[in-house]
Structures are given as structure tokens and as C-alpha cells.
Short mmCIF file of C-alpha atoms in Angstrom, two decimals:
data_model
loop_
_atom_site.label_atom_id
_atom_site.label_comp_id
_atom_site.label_asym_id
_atom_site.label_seq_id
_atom_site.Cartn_x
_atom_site.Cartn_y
_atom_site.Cartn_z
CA UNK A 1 0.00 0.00 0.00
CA UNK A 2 1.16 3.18 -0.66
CA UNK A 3 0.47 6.80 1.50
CA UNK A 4 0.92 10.02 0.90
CA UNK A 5 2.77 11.86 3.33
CA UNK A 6 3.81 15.62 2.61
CA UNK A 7 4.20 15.47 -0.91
CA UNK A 8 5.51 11.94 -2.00
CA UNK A 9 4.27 8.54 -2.04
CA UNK A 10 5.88 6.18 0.61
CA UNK A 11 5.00 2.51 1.65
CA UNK A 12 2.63 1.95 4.77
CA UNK A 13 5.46 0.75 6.68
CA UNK A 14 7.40 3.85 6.21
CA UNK A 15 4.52 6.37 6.44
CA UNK A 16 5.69 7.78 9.88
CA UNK A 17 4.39 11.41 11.80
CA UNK A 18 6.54 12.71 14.45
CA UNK A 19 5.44 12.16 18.71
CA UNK A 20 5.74 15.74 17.98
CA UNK A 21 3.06 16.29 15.96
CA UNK A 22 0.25 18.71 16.82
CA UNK A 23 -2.21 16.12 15.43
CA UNK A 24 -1.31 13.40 17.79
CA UNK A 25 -0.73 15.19 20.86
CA UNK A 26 -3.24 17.02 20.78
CA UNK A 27 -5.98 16.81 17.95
CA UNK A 28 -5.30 20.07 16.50
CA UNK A 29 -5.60 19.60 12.27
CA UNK A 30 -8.61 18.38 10.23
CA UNK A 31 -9.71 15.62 7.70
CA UNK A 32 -11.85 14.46 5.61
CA UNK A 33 -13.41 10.55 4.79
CA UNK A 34 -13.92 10.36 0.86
CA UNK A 35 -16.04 7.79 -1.29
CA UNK A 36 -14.94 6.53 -4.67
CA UNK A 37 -17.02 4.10 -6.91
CA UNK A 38 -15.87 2.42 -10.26
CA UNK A 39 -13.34 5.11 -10.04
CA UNK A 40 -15.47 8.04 -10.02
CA UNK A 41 -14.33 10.25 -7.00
CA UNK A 42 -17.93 11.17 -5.07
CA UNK A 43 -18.02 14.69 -4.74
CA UNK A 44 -14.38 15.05 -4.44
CA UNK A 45 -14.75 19.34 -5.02
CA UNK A 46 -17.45 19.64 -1.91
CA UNK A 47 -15.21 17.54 0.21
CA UNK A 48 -11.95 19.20 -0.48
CA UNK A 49 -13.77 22.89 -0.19
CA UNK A 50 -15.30 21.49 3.20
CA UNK A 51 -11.55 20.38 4.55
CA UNK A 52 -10.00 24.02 3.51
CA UNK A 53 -13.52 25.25 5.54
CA UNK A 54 -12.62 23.38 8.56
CA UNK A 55 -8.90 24.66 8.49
CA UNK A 56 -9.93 28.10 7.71
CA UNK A 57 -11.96 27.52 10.93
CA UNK A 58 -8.96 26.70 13.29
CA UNK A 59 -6.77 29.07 11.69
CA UNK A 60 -4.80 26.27 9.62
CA UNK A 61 -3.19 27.21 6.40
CA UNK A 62 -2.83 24.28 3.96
CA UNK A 63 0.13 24.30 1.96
CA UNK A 64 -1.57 22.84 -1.14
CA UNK A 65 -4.21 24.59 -3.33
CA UNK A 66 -7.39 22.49 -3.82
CA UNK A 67 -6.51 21.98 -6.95
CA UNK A 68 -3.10 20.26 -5.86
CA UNK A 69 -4.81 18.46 -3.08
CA UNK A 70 -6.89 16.80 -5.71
CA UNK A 71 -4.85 16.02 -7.81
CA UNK A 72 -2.65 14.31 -4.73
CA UNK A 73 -5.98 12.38 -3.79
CA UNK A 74 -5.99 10.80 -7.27
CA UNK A 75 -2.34 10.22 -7.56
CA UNK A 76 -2.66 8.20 -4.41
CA UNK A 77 -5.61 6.27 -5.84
CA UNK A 78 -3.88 5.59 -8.94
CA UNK A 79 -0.58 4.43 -7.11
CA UNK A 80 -2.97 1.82 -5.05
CA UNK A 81 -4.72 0.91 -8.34
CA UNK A 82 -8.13 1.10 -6.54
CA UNK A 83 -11.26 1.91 -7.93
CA UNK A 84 -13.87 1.06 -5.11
CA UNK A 85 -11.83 2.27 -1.86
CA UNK A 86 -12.61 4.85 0.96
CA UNK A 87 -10.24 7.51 1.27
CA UNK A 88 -9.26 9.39 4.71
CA UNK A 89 -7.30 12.62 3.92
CA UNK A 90 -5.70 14.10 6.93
CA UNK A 91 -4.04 17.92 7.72
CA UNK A 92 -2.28 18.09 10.93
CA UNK A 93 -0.92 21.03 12.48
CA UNK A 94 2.54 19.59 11.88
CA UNK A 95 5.52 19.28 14.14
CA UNK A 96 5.74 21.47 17.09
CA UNK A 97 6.97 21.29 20.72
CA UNK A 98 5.14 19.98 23.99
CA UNK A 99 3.43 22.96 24.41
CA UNK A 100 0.11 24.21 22.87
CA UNK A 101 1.47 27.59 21.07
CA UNK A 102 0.67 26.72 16.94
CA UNK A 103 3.12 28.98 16.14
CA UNK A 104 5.62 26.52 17.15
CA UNK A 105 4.66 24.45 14.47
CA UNK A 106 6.26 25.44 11.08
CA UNK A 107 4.51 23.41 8.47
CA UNK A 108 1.47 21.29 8.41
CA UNK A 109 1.67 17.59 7.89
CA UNK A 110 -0.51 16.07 5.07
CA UNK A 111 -1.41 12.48 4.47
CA UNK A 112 -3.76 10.70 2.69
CA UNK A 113 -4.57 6.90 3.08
CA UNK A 114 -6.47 5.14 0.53
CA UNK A 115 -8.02 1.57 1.40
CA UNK A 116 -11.38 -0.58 1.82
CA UNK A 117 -14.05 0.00 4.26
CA UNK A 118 -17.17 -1.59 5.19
CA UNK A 119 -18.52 -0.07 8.50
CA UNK A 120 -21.43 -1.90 8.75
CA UNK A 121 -22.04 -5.20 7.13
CA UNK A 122 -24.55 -5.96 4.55
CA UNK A 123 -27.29 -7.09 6.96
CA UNK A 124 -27.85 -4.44 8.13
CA UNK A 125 -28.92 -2.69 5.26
CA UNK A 126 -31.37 -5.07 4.26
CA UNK A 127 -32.77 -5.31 7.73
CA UNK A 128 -31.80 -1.94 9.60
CA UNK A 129 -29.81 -0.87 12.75
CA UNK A 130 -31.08 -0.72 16.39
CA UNK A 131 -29.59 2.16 18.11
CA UNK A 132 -29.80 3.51 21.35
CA UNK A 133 -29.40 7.33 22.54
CA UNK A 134 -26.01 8.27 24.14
CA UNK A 135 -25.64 9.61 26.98
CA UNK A 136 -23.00 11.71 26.06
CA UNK A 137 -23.92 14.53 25.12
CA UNK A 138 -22.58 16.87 21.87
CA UNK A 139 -19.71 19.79 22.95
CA UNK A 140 -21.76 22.98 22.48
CA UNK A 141 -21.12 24.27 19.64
CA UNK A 142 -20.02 27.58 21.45
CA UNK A 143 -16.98 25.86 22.96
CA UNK A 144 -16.39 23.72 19.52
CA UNK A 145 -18.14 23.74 16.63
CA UNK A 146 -19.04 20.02 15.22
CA UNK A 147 -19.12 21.38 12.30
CA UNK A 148 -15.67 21.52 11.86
CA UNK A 149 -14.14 17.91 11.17
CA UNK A 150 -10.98 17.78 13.08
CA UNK A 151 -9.30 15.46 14.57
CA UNK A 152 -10.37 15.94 17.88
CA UNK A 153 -13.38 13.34 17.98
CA UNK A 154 -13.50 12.47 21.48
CA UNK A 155 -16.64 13.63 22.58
CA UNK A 156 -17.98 11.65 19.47
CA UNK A 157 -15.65 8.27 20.44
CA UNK A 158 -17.00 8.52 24.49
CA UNK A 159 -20.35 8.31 22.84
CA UNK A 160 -19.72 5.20 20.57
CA UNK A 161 -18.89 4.04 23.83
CA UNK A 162 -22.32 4.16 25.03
CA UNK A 163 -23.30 2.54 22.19
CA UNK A 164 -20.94 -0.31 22.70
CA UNK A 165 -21.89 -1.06 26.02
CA UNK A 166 -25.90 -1.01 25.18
CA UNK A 167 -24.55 -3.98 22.05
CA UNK A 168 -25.66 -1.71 19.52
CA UNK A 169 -23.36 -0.11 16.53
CA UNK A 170 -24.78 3.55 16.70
CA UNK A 171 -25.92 6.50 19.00
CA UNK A 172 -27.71 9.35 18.39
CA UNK A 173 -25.92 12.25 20.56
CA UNK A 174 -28.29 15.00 22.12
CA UNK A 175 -27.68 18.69 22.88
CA UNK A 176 -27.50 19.92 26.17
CA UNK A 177 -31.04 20.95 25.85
CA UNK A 178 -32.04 17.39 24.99
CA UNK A 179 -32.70 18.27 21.19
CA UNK A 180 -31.43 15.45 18.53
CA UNK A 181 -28.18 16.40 16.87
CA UNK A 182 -26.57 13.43 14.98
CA UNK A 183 -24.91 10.22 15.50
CA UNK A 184 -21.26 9.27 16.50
CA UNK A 185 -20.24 8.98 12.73
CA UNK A 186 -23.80 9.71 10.77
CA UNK A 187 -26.60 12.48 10.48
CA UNK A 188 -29.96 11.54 10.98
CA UNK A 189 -32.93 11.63 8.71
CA UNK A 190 -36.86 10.85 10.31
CA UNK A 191 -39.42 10.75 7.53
CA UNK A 192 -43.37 11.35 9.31
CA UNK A 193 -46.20 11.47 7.25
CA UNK A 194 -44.26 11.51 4.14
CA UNK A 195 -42.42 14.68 5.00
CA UNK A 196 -38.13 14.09 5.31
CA UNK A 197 -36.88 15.92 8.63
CA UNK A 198 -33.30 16.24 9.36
CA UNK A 199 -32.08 18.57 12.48
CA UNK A 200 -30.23 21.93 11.08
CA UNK A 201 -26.03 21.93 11.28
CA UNK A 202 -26.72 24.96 14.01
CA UNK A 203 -27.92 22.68 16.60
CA UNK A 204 -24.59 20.90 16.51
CA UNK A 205 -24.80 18.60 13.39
CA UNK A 206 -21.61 17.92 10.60
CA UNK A 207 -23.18 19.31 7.50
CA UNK A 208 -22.39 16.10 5.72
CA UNK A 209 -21.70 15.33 2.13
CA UNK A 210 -24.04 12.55 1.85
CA UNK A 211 -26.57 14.40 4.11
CA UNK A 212 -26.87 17.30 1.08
CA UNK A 213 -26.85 14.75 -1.37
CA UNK A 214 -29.95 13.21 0.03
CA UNK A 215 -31.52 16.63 0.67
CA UNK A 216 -31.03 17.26 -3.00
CA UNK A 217 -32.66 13.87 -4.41
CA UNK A 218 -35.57 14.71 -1.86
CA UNK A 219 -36.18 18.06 -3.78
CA UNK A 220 -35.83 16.51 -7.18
CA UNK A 221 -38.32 13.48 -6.45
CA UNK A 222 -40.47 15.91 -4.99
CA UNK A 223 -40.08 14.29 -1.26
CA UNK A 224 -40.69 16.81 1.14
CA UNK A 225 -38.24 18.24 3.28
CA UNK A 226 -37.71 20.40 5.87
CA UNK A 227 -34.65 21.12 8.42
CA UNK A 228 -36.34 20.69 12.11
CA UNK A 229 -35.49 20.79 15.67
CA UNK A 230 -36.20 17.84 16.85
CA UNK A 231 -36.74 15.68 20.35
CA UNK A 232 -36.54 12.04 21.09
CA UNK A 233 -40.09 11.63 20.90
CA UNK A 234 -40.14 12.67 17.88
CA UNK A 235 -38.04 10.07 16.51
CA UNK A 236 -39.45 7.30 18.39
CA UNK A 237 -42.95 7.87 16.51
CA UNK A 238 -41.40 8.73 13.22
CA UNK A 239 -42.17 6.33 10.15
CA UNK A 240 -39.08 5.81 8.97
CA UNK A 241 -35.05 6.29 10.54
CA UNK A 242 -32.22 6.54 8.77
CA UNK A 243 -28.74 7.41 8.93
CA UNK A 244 -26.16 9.16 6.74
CA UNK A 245 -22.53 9.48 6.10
CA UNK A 246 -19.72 8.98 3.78
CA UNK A 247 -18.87 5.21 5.07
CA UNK A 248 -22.32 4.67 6.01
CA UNK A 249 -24.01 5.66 2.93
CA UNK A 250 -27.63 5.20 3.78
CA UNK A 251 -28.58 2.80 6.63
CA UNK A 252 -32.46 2.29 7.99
CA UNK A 253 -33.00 2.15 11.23
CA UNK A 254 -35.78 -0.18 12.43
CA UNK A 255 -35.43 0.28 16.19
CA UNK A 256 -34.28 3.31 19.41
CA UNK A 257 -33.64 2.32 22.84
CA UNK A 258 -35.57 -0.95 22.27
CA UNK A 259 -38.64 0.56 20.60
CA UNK A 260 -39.72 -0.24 17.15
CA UNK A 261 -39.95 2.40 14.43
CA UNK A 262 -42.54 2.59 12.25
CA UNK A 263 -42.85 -1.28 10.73
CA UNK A 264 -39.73 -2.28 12.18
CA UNK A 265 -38.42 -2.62 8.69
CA UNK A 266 -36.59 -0.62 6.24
CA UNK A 267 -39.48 1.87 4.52
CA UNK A 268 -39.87 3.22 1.30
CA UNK A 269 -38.83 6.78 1.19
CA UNK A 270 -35.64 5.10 2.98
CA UNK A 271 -35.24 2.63 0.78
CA UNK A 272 -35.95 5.08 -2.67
CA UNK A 273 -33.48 7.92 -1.45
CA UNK A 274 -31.07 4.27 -1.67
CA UNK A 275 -31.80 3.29 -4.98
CA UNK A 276 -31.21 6.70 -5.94
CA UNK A 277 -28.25 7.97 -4.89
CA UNK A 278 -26.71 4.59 -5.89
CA UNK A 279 -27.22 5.92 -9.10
CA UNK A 280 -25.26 9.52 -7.95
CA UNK A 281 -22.49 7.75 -7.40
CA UNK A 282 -22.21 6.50 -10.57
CA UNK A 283 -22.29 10.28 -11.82
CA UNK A 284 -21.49 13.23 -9.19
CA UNK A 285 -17.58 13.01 -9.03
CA UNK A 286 -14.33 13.48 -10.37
CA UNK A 287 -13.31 10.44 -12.87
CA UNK A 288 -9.61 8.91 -12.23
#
């Protein structure tokens, strides 16, 4: 396998950051998780404009133009030969001291791993997830802003925690004032009535790549949608669950905290906003 690490291509064994790195100790840099499918990049532009977002947000200047760091994204691919593989570009601080001062740290440190994934497996998206609700709860976004994908996921890794220990794969995280945010990894999507409700990035949501892909194949199969504060109650008597995300694609879920949703089986607004953006990721992308 090869990586890219600050400009070349080196073999996993030798792809090496410094103890001294900014990302390591102390979660300061950014990244992105990218989709590619029969070698069509999925929505390669919105995810490197959303990494250069996030780094404009924490003050981090990225050595590459987007243009460049495309262009190293595909290289990598290329050099791997992969066509169906899930990339995770990273953009650390870079190499400082033991302190916290970013000044200290002259250049940022870029790498990008390309490989397989499969976060959940197939039988679940035939039959659907049971979740549970964390009891964790999301950092305000006052203190730091989810929307920003850096590296410092804690808050989101105590609350896969809590899904661990209830046996199930996936949490939905709440805000301090009890309203539903998102998942650990995934956004979350209720249909009721027929009507698609998602909770607005302001509440303390990622504003996801898949999640605006699926907004956008609501509006064009004339699916409505609306962006919604909402409760757990509201969730527990929706129709129809499901989650979002770059590695997750679209996954039903069928039951929360032990109560059934809806049928208890994958519906059909779920199961159409599937079918079609299968067929976006055949088409929105860059082509290697």
C-alpha cells in the first residue's frame, strides 16, 4: 500500500508522523473521509472545499491549493490501483513542541490513506440498525463547533462508547437541551407522514456530504423536506429512521432504545433515497 505523506508517495510501513506532531498530541488539524465508486471520485470538489472550511476555521493554512490536493488524492488512488476504496485525507498542524502555542509548528503535515471500508455489514442494510441514545452529550457548539471535522473526535468516540456497552453499533448524541443532533459517525434523517426531517447543522450537526446529497434527491423526487429541531419523541414515533454518512451511505433504522420504528423494517422513502443515490455515485464526481 502506498500513503501520501507531505508530498511523496511512501510505503505503509514507512509512512511515519513525528510524537511531535500537533495532530497526535493534541488533535489540532482536520480531515476528511472520501467515497470513490468504479473510479469516479464522489463529490471530491465539496469535500476538499469542506476540509479548507474546517482549516480556515482553526486558523490552519494548507500548503496545497485544492486543486493540488486533488490532484494528490488521485495520484494516491492511482498508485494503489483502486477503484472502489474509501479515502481518509488528513491535515495536521505539523511538528511542534510539547506545548500548545501553533506557532511553534512550522509546516502542516498532510497524508492521505487510501483503502477498503465496510462499516457496517450488509445485513444491516437489508434489515436496519437498532440504536440507542447516548448519553454523552454533543460539545456545544459555542466551545467547539461540530461542524468543523478535526481530529479531535472524542466527545464523538465517548459516545460510541455508550453505544458499545448497550450492544448496539450507533448512537444518536443530544444537545444539552435534549434536542437530537446526529450520531457518533452519521446524520440523521426521520421521515413522518411523508415529509423528510433532518435537524439543522446549528444545533450541533456535521453538514455532511451525503446528508446534502440526500436533501437534494428529496427536492428533485419531490419528497418533502424540511430542516427541524427535533426531540426524542419525535423520533421514536417517526415512520421511517435513517442514517447518513460517507462510510455509512444510507442505513435504515428499524429500532431506538428498544422501541420499534414505524414497521420495524426498512421503509420506502428510505429505501428510494437508496436506490437513488446509488445511481449519484455513478455520476457526481471526479473520474480517475
Amino acid at each position: 500500500m502506498k500513503i501520501y505523506l507531505d508530498g511523496k508517495l511512501v510505503e505503509k510501513h514507512e509512512a511515519a508522523v513525528s510524537v511531535f506532531d500537533h495532530g497526535l498530541l493534541y488533535g489540532d488539524g482536520v480531515f476528511e473521509g472520501i467515497r470513490t465508486y468504479d473510479s469516479l471520485v464522489f463529490r471530491l470538489k465539496e469535500h476538499i472545499d469542506r476540509l479548507y472550511k474546517s482549516a480556515d476555521a482553526i486558523q490552519l493554512k494548507i500548503p496545497l491549493t485544492k486543486m493540488e490536493m486533488m490532484e494528490a488524492v488521485i495520484m494516491t488512488l492511482k498508485a494503489n490501483r483502486l477503484t472502489d476504496a474509501y479515502i481518509r485525507l488528513v491535515v495536521t498542524r505539523g511538528v511542534g513542541d510539547l506545548g500548545l502555542d501553533p506557532r511553534k509548528c512550522k509546516r502542516p503535515t498532510i497524508f492521505i490513506i487510501t483503502d477498503k471500508i465496510a462499516l457496517y455489514p450488509k445485513e444491516f442494510y437489508e434489515k436496519g440498525l437498532a440504536i440507542v441514545t447516548a448519553t454523552t452529550k454533543r460539545n456545544l457548539p459555542q466551545a467547539l463547533d461540530p461542524r468543523i471535522k478535526s481530529l479531535n473526535y472524542l466527545n464523538n468516540i465517548l459516545a460510541k462508547i455508550d453505544a458499545i456497552e448497550s450492544g448496539a453499533e450507533e448512537a444518536i448524541m443530544l444537545t444539552n437541551d435534549d434536542y437530537v443532533a446526529e450520531c457518533t459517525g452519521d446524520n440523521i434523517f426521520i421521515v413522518k407522514d411523508g415529509e423528510l426531517l433532518t435537524p439543522p447543522p446549528d444545533v450541533g450537526a456535521l453538514e455532511g456530504i451525503t446528508r446534502d446529497a440526500v436533501i437534494g434527491i428529496a427536492r428533485r423526487n419531490g419528497i418533502p423536506f424540511k430542516e427541524k429541531m427535533l426531540r426524542m419523541e419525535d423520533v421514536y414515533a417517526a415512520d421511517e429512521v435513517f442514517l447518513t454518512g460517507t462510510a455509512a451511505e444510507i442505513i435504515p433504522v428499524v429500532a431506538i432504545d428498544g422501541r420499534k420504528i414505524g414497521a420495524g423494517e426498512p421503509g420506502a422513502i428510505t429505501l428510494k433515497l437508496r436506490n437513488e443515490f446509488k445511481k449519484l455515485t455513478a455520476t457526481d464526481g471526479v473520474r480517475y
